[in-house]
Amino acid sequence: MRKLICLLAYEGMELLDFAGPQSAFYEALQGMDDSYELKIVGFDQSIVQCEAGLQFIPSTSMDDVCACHTLIIPGGKGARSLSITPSQLESLNRLMLNSKRVATICTGAYLIARTGLPDNTTIATHWAFTSDLQSQYPALNVEREKLFVQHGKYWSSAGVTSGIDLTLRLIEIDFGVGLAHHVAKHLVVYSKRSGNQKQFSNVLDIQKPKSDRLAKIISWIGEHIDESITVKQLSDLVYLSERQCHRLFLKETNMTPAQFVEKYRMQLASDLLATTEKEIKTIALVVGFRTYHGFARAFERCFSVTPTAYRKAFLLKN
């Protein structure tokens, strides 16, 4: 008997969050005829438009589905807004309760968080939204690194394409590694991807400095990033004590001066690894490390992959 997969379609969803899992399950169906039945479910059968502008007509209304094996909930701006009404959330919660598995993709995590997940449920989302999700729902445990996680019947993936990683794992659990490998090969993706979402994040995610003092310090750091940098040097630039400088960084960046400098070095290193063919030892020197081993340890601490693996994954070749 085929397992019923319900894919939620709603206004403002991210197209790839929806299409990635749908394509993976469909490919599994091509490889094993009795594996899955796919159904596009909407809060009703009205046309919905995804973020990218493509329009969908759900094949059925949520109220017409009694239960399903796996409910897939994509993310998108619609999930993070309040456009989905309390009555629609009630319908979603009912279907979640009657589903053997519930899987969210990217910021779809916001939707199931709004339905009232049990306290201490571990959930993943896109790296750019982990802090916000944790702040809005402090009773949940927001995973910041893994590509996907499971907590009981609830599965959740990080950003966008990691929804395919999660779906491959579900296919493997349902029908074995052979079918999962078949799907991965036809989609031209890895069956099991190494690393985690930290390697995709902007480690130095800071907006325009609020103060002229910090702007001056950051500019100086960029000009001297290949050198040893001390808190005293930074504080002397703007006529602050070291303690005052420390407070300034914490207030505007949520990092200490030392943490900020290291992340600055790592951001520059990751850019150089992805956009140039400079030797890694040379890049280590450019960003202020005297030894390759010290650089490699710091890089792996920051991105959870080695510099060599990062370059292999991201180097843009002409």
JSON list of N, CA, C and O in Angstrom, two decimals, residues 34-64:
[
{"chain": "A", "resi": 34, "resn": "ASP", "atom": "N", "xyz": [4.90, 1.14, -6.14]},
{"chain": "A", "resi": 34, "resn": "ASP", "atom": "CA", "xyz": [3.96, 1.09, -5.01]},
{"chain": "A", "resi": 34, "resn": "ASP", "atom": "C", "xyz": [4.50, 1.81, -3.78]},
{"chain": "A", "resi": 34, "resn": "ASP", "atom": "O", "xyz": [4.13, 1.50, -2.65]},
{"chain": "A", "resi": 35, "resn": "SER", "atom": "N", "xyz": [5.37, 2.79, -3.98]},
{"chain": "A", "resi": 35, "resn": "SER", "atom": "CA", "xyz": [6.01, 3.46, -2.84]},
{"chain": "A", "resi": 35, "resn": "SER", "atom": "C", "xyz": [5.16, 4.59, -2.26]},
{"chain": "A", "resi": 35, "resn": "SER", "atom": "O", "xyz": [4.80, 4.56, -1.08]},
{"chain": "A", "resi": 36, "resn": "TYR", "atom": "N", "xyz": [4.83, 5.57, -3.05]},
{"chain": "A", "resi": 36, "resn": "TYR", "atom": "CA", "xyz": [4.17, 6.77, -2.51]},
{"chain": "A", "resi": 36, "resn": "TYR", "atom": "C", "xyz": [2.98, 7.21, -3.36]},
{"chain": "A", "resi": 36, "resn": "TYR", "atom": "O", "xyz": [2.92, 6.96, -4.56]},
{"chain": "A", "resi": 37, "resn": "GLU", "atom": "N", "xyz": [2.07, 7.90, -2.72]},
{"chain": "A", "resi": 37, "resn": "GLU", "atom": "CA", "xyz": [1.02, 8.67, -3.38]},
{"chain": "A", "resi": 37, "resn": "GLU", "atom": "C", "xyz": [1.22, 10.11, -2.97]},
{"chain": "A", "resi": 37, "resn": "GLU", "atom": "O", "xyz": [1.34, 10.41, -1.78]},
{"chain": "A", "resi": 38, "resn": "LEU", "atom": "N", "xyz": [1.30, 11.02, -3.94]},
{"chain": "A", "resi": 38, "resn": "LEU", "atom": "CA", "xyz": [1.57, 12.42, -3.66]},
{"chain": "A", "resi": 38, "resn": "LEU", "atom": "C", "xyz": [0.31, 13.26, -3.82]},
{"chain": "A", "resi": 38, "resn": "LEU", "atom": "O", "xyz": [-0.43, 13.10, -4.79]},
{"chain": "A", "resi": 39, "resn": "LYS", "atom": "N", "xyz": [0.07, 14.14, -2.86]},
{"chain": "A", "resi": 39, "resn": "LYS", "atom": "CA", "xyz": [-1.11, 14.98, -2.90]},
{"chain": "A", "resi": 39, "resn": "LYS", "atom": "C", "xyz": [-0.74, 16.41, -2.48]},
{"chain": "A", "resi": 39, "resn": "LYS", "atom": "O", "xyz": [-0.11, 16.61, -1.43]},
{"chain": "A", "resi": 40, "resn": "ILE", "atom": "N", "xyz": [-1.10, 17.39, -3.31]},
{"chain": "A", "resi": 40, "resn": "ILE", "atom": "CA", "xyz": [-0.88, 18.79, -2.96]},
{"chain": "A", "resi": 40, "resn": "ILE", "atom": "C", "xyz": [-2.10, 19.29, -2.20]},
{"chain": "A", "resi": 40, "resn": "ILE", "atom": "O", "xyz": [-3.22, 19.27, -2.72]},
{"chain": "A", "resi": 41, "resn": "VAL", "atom": "N", "xyz": [-1.86, 19.73, -0.97]},
{"chain": "A", "resi": 41, "resn": "VAL", "atom": "CA", "xyz": [-2.94, 20.11, -0.07]},
{"chain": "A", "resi": 41, "resn": "VAL", "atom": "C", "xyz": [-2.87, 21.61, 0.23]},
{"chain": "A", "resi": 41, "resn": "VAL", "atom": "O", "xyz": [-1.80, 22.14, 0.52]},
{"chain": "A", "resi": 42, "resn": "GLY", "atom": "N", "xyz": [-4.01, 22.28, 0.13]},
{"chain": "A", "resi": 42, "resn": "GLY", "atom": "CA", "xyz": [-4.08, 23.69, 0.50]},
{"chain": "A", "resi": 42, "resn": "GLY", "atom": "C", "xyz": [-5.03, 23.89, 1.67]},
{"chain": "A", "resi": 42, "resn": "GLY", "atom": "O", "xyz": [-5.76, 22.96, 2.05]},
{"chain": "A", "resi": 43, "resn": "PHE", "atom": "N", "xyz": [-5.01, 25.07, 2.26]},
{"chain": "A", "resi": 43, "resn": "PHE", "atom": "CA", "xyz": [-5.99, 25.35, 3.30]},
{"chain": "A", "resi": 43, "resn": "PHE", "atom": "C", "xyz": [-7.40, 25.33, 2.70]},
{"chain": "A", "resi": 43, "resn": "PHE", "atom": "O", "xyz": [-8.38, 25.02, 3.37]},
{"chain": "A", "resi": 44, "resn": "ASP", "atom": "N", "xyz": [-7.47, 25.66, 1.40]},
{"chain": "A", "resi": 44, "resn": "ASP", "atom": "CA", "xyz": [-8.66, 25.43, 0.59]},
{"chain": "A", "resi": 44, "resn": "ASP", "atom": "C", "xyz": [-8.13, 25.18, -0.82]},
{"chain": "A", "resi": 44, "resn": "ASP", "atom": "O", "xyz": [-6.93, 24.95, -1.01]},
{"chain": "A", "resi": 45, "resn": "GLN", "atom": "N", "xyz": [-8.99, 25.21, -1.82]},
{"chain": "A", "resi": 45, "resn": "GLN", "atom": "CA", "xyz": [-8.53, 24.93, -3.18]},
{"chain": "A", "resi": 45, "resn": "GLN", "atom": "C", "xyz": [-8.37, 26.19, -4.02]},
{"chain": "A", "resi": 45, "resn": "GLN", "atom": "O", "xyz": [-8.36, 26.14, -5.24]},
{"chain": "A", "resi": 46, "resn": "SER", "atom": "N", "xyz": [-8.18, 27.31, -3.34]},
{"chain": "A", "resi": 46, "resn": "SER", "atom": "CA", "xyz": [-7.91, 28.56, -4.05]},
{"chain": "A", "resi": 46, "resn": "SER", "atom": "C", "xyz": [-6.49, 28.55, -4.61]},
{"chain": "A", "resi": 46, "resn": "SER", "atom": "O", "xyz": [-5.59, 27.88, -4.07]},
{"chain": "A", "resi": 47, "resn": "ILE", "atom": "N", "xyz": [-6.28, 29.31, -5.69]},
{"chain": "A", "resi": 47, "resn": "ILE", "atom": "CA", "xyz": [-4.94, 29.44, -6.26]},
{"chain": "A", "resi": 47, "resn": "ILE", "atom": "C", "xyz": [-4.02, 30.10, -5.23]},
{"chain": "A", "resi": 47, "resn": "ILE", "atom": "O", "xyz": [-4.39, 31.06, -4.57]},
{"chain": "A", "resi": 48, "resn": "VAL", "atom": "N", "xyz": [-2.80, 29.55, -5.09]},
{"chain": "A", "resi": 48, "resn": "VAL", "atom": "CA", "xyz": [-1.80, 30.16, -4.21]},
{"chain": "A", "resi": 48, "resn": "VAL", "atom": "C", "xyz": [-0.59, 30.53, -5.05]},
{"chain": "A", "resi": 48, "resn": "VAL", "atom": "O", "xyz": [-0.27, 29.87, -6.04]},
{"chain": "A", "resi": 49, "resn": "GLN", "atom": "N", "xyz": [0.07, 31.60, -4.66]},
{"chain": "A", "resi": 49, "resn": "GLN", "atom": "CA", "xyz": [1.26, 32.07, -5.38]},
{"chain": "A", "resi": 49, "resn": "GLN", "atom": "C", "xyz": [2.47, 31.98, -4.47]},
{"chain": "A", "resi": 49, "resn": "GLN", "atom": "O", "xyz": [2.46, 32.49, -3.35]},
{"chain": "A", "resi": 50, "resn": "CYS", "atom": "N", "xyz": [3.51, 31.33, -4.96]},
{"chain": "A", "resi": 50, "resn": "CYS", "atom": "CA", "xyz": [4.73, 31.20, -4.16]},
{"chain": "A", "resi": 50, "resn": "CYS", "atom": "C", "xyz": [5.55, 32.48, -4.25]},
{"chain": "A", "resi": 50, "resn": "CYS", "atom": "O", "xyz": [5.24, 33.38, -5.04]},
{"chain": "A", "resi": 51, "resn": "GLU", "atom": "N", "xyz": [6.60, 32.57, -3.45]},
{"chain": "A", "resi": 51, "resn": "GLU", "atom": "CA", "xyz": [7.43, 33.78, -3.43]},
{"chain": "A", "resi": 51, "resn": "GLU", "atom": "C", "xyz": [7.96, 34.14, -4.81]},
{"chain": "A", "resi": 51, "resn": "GLU", "atom": "O", "xyz": [8.05, 35.30, -5.16]},
{"chain": "A", "resi": 52, "resn": "ALA", "atom": "N", "xyz": [8.32, 33.12, -5.59]},
{"chain": "A", "resi": 52, "resn": "ALA", "atom": "CA", "xyz": [8.91, 33.36, -6.90]},
{"chain": "A", "resi": 52, "resn": "ALA", "atom": "C", "xyz": [7.88, 33.73, -7.96]},
{"chain": "A", "resi": 52, "resn": "ALA", "atom": "O", "xyz": [8.24, 34.03, -9.10]},
{"chain": "A", "resi": 53, "resn": "GLY", "atom": "N", "xyz": [6.59, 33.70, -7.61]},
{"chain": "A", "resi": 53, "resn": "GLY", "atom": "CA", "xyz": [5.55, 34.12, -8.54]},
{"chain": "A", "resi": 53, "resn": "GLY", "atom": "C", "xyz": [4.78, 33.00, -9.19]},
{"chain": "A", "resi": 53, "resn": "GLY", "atom": "O", "xyz": [3.72, 33.24, -9.79]},
{"chain": "A", "resi": 54, "resn": "LEU", "atom": "N", "xyz": [5.30, 31.77, -9.12]},
{"chain": "A", "resi": 54, "resn": "LEU", "atom": "CA", "xyz": [4.59, 30.64, -9.72]},
{"chain": "A", "resi": 54, "resn": "LEU", "atom": "C", "xyz": [3.31, 30.35, -8.94]},
{"chain": "A", "resi": 54, "resn": "LEU", "atom": "O", "xyz": [3.29, 30.43, -7.71]},
{"chain": "A", "resi": 55, "resn": "GLN", "atom": "N", "xyz": [2.25, 30.02, -9.66]},
{"chain": "A", "resi": 55, "resn": "GLN", "atom": "CA", "xyz": [0.97, 29.77, -9.01]},
{"chain": "A", "resi": 55, "resn": "GLN", "atom": "C", "xyz": [0.63, 28.28, -8.99]},
{"chain": "A", "resi": 55, "resn": "GLN", "atom": "O", "xyz": [0.96, 27.54, -9.91]},
{"chain": "A", "resi": 56, "resn": "PHE", "atom": "N", "xyz": [-0.02, 27.85, -7.91]},
{"chain": "A", "resi": 56, "resn": "PHE", "atom": "CA", "xyz": [-0.44, 26.46, -7.74]},
{"chain": "A", "resi": 56, "resn": "PHE", "atom": "C", "xyz": [-1.95, 26.42, -7.47]},
{"chain": "A", "resi": 56, "resn": "PHE", "atom": "O", "xyz": [-2.50, 27.34, -6.87]},
{"chain": "A", "resi": 57, "resn": "ILE", "atom": "N", "xyz": [-2.56, 25.35, -7.91]},
{"chain": "A", "resi": 57, "resn": "ILE", "atom": "CA", "xyz": [-3.93, 25.05, -7.50]},
{"chain": "A", "resi": 57, "resn": "ILE", "atom": "C", "xyz": [-3.87, 23.75, -6.69]},
{"chain": "A", "resi": 57, "resn": "ILE", "atom": "O", "xyz": [-3.59, 22.68, -7.25]},
{"chain": "A", "resi": 58, "resn": "PRO", "atom": "N", "xyz": [-4.06, 23.80, -5.39]},
{"chain": "A", "resi": 58, "resn": "PRO", "atom": "CA", "xyz": [-4.03, 22.57, -4.58]},
{"chain": "A", "resi": 58, "resn": "PRO", "atom": "C", "xyz": [-5.04, 21.55, -5.11]},
{"chain": "A", "resi": 58, "resn": "PRO", "atom": "O", "xyz": [-6.13, 21.90, -5.57]},
{"chain": "A", "resi": 59, "resn": "SER", "atom": "N", "xyz": [-4.65, 20.29, -5.07]},
{"chain": "A", "resi": 59, "resn": "SER", "atom": "CA", "xyz": [-5.53, 19.23, -5.57]},
{"chain": "A", "resi": 59, "resn": "SER", "atom": "C", "xyz": [-6.65, 18.92, -4.59]},
{"chain": "A", "resi": 59, "resn": "SER", "atom": "O", "xyz": [-7.68, 18.36, -4.97]},
{"chain": "A", "resi": 60, "resn": "THR", "atom": "N", "xyz": [-6.46, 19.29, -3.34]},
{"chain": "A", "resi": 60, "resn": "THR", "atom": "CA", "xyz": [-7.50, 19.03, -2.34]},
{"chain": "A", "resi": 60, "resn": "THR", "atom": "C", "xyz": [-7.39, 20.02, -1.19]},
{"chain": "A", "resi": 60, "resn": "THR", "atom": "O", "xyz": [-6.33, 20.63, -0.98]},
{"chain": "A", "resi": 61, "resn": "SER", "atom": "N", "xyz": [-8.46, 20.19, -0.47]},
{"chain": "A", "resi": 61, "resn": "SER", "atom": "CA", "xyz": [-8.48, 21.05, 0.70]},
{"chain": "A", "resi": 61, "resn": "SER", "atom": "C", "xyz": [-8.05, 20.26, 1.93]},
{"chain": "A", "resi": 61, "resn": "SER", "atom": "O", "xyz": [-8.31, 19.05, 2.04]},
{"chain": "A", "resi": 62, "resn": "MET", "atom": "N", "xyz": [-7.40, 20.93, 2.86]},
{"chain": "A", "resi": 62, "resn": "MET", "atom": "CA", "xyz": [-6.93, 20.28, 4.08]},
{"chain": "A", "resi": 62, "resn": "MET", "atom": "C", "xyz": [-8.07, 19.62, 4.85]},
{"chain": "A", "resi": 62, "resn": "MET", "atom": "O", "xyz": [-7.90, 18.54, 5.43]},
{"chain": "A", "resi": 63, "resn": "ASP", "atom": "N", "xyz": [-9.23, 20.24, 4.84]},
{"chain": "A", "resi": 63, "resn": "ASP", "atom": "CA", "xyz": [-10.37, 19.69, 5.58]},
{"chain": "A", "resi": 63, "resn": "ASP", "atom": "C", "xyz": [-10.89, 18.39, 4.97]},
{"chain": "A", "resi": 63, "resn": "ASP", "atom": "O", "xyz": [-11.65, 17.67, 5.60]},
{"chain": "A", "resi": 64, "resn": "ASP", "atom": "N", "xyz": [-10.48, 18.10, 3.73]},
{"chain": "A", "resi": 64, "resn": "ASP", "atom": "CA", "xyz": [-10.91, 16.87, 3.07]},
{"chain": "A", "resi": 64, "resn": "ASP", "atom": "C", "xyz": [-9.91, 15.73, 3.25]},
{"chain": "A", "resi": 64, "resn": "ASP", "atom": "O", "xyz": [-10.10, 14.64, 2.70]}
]
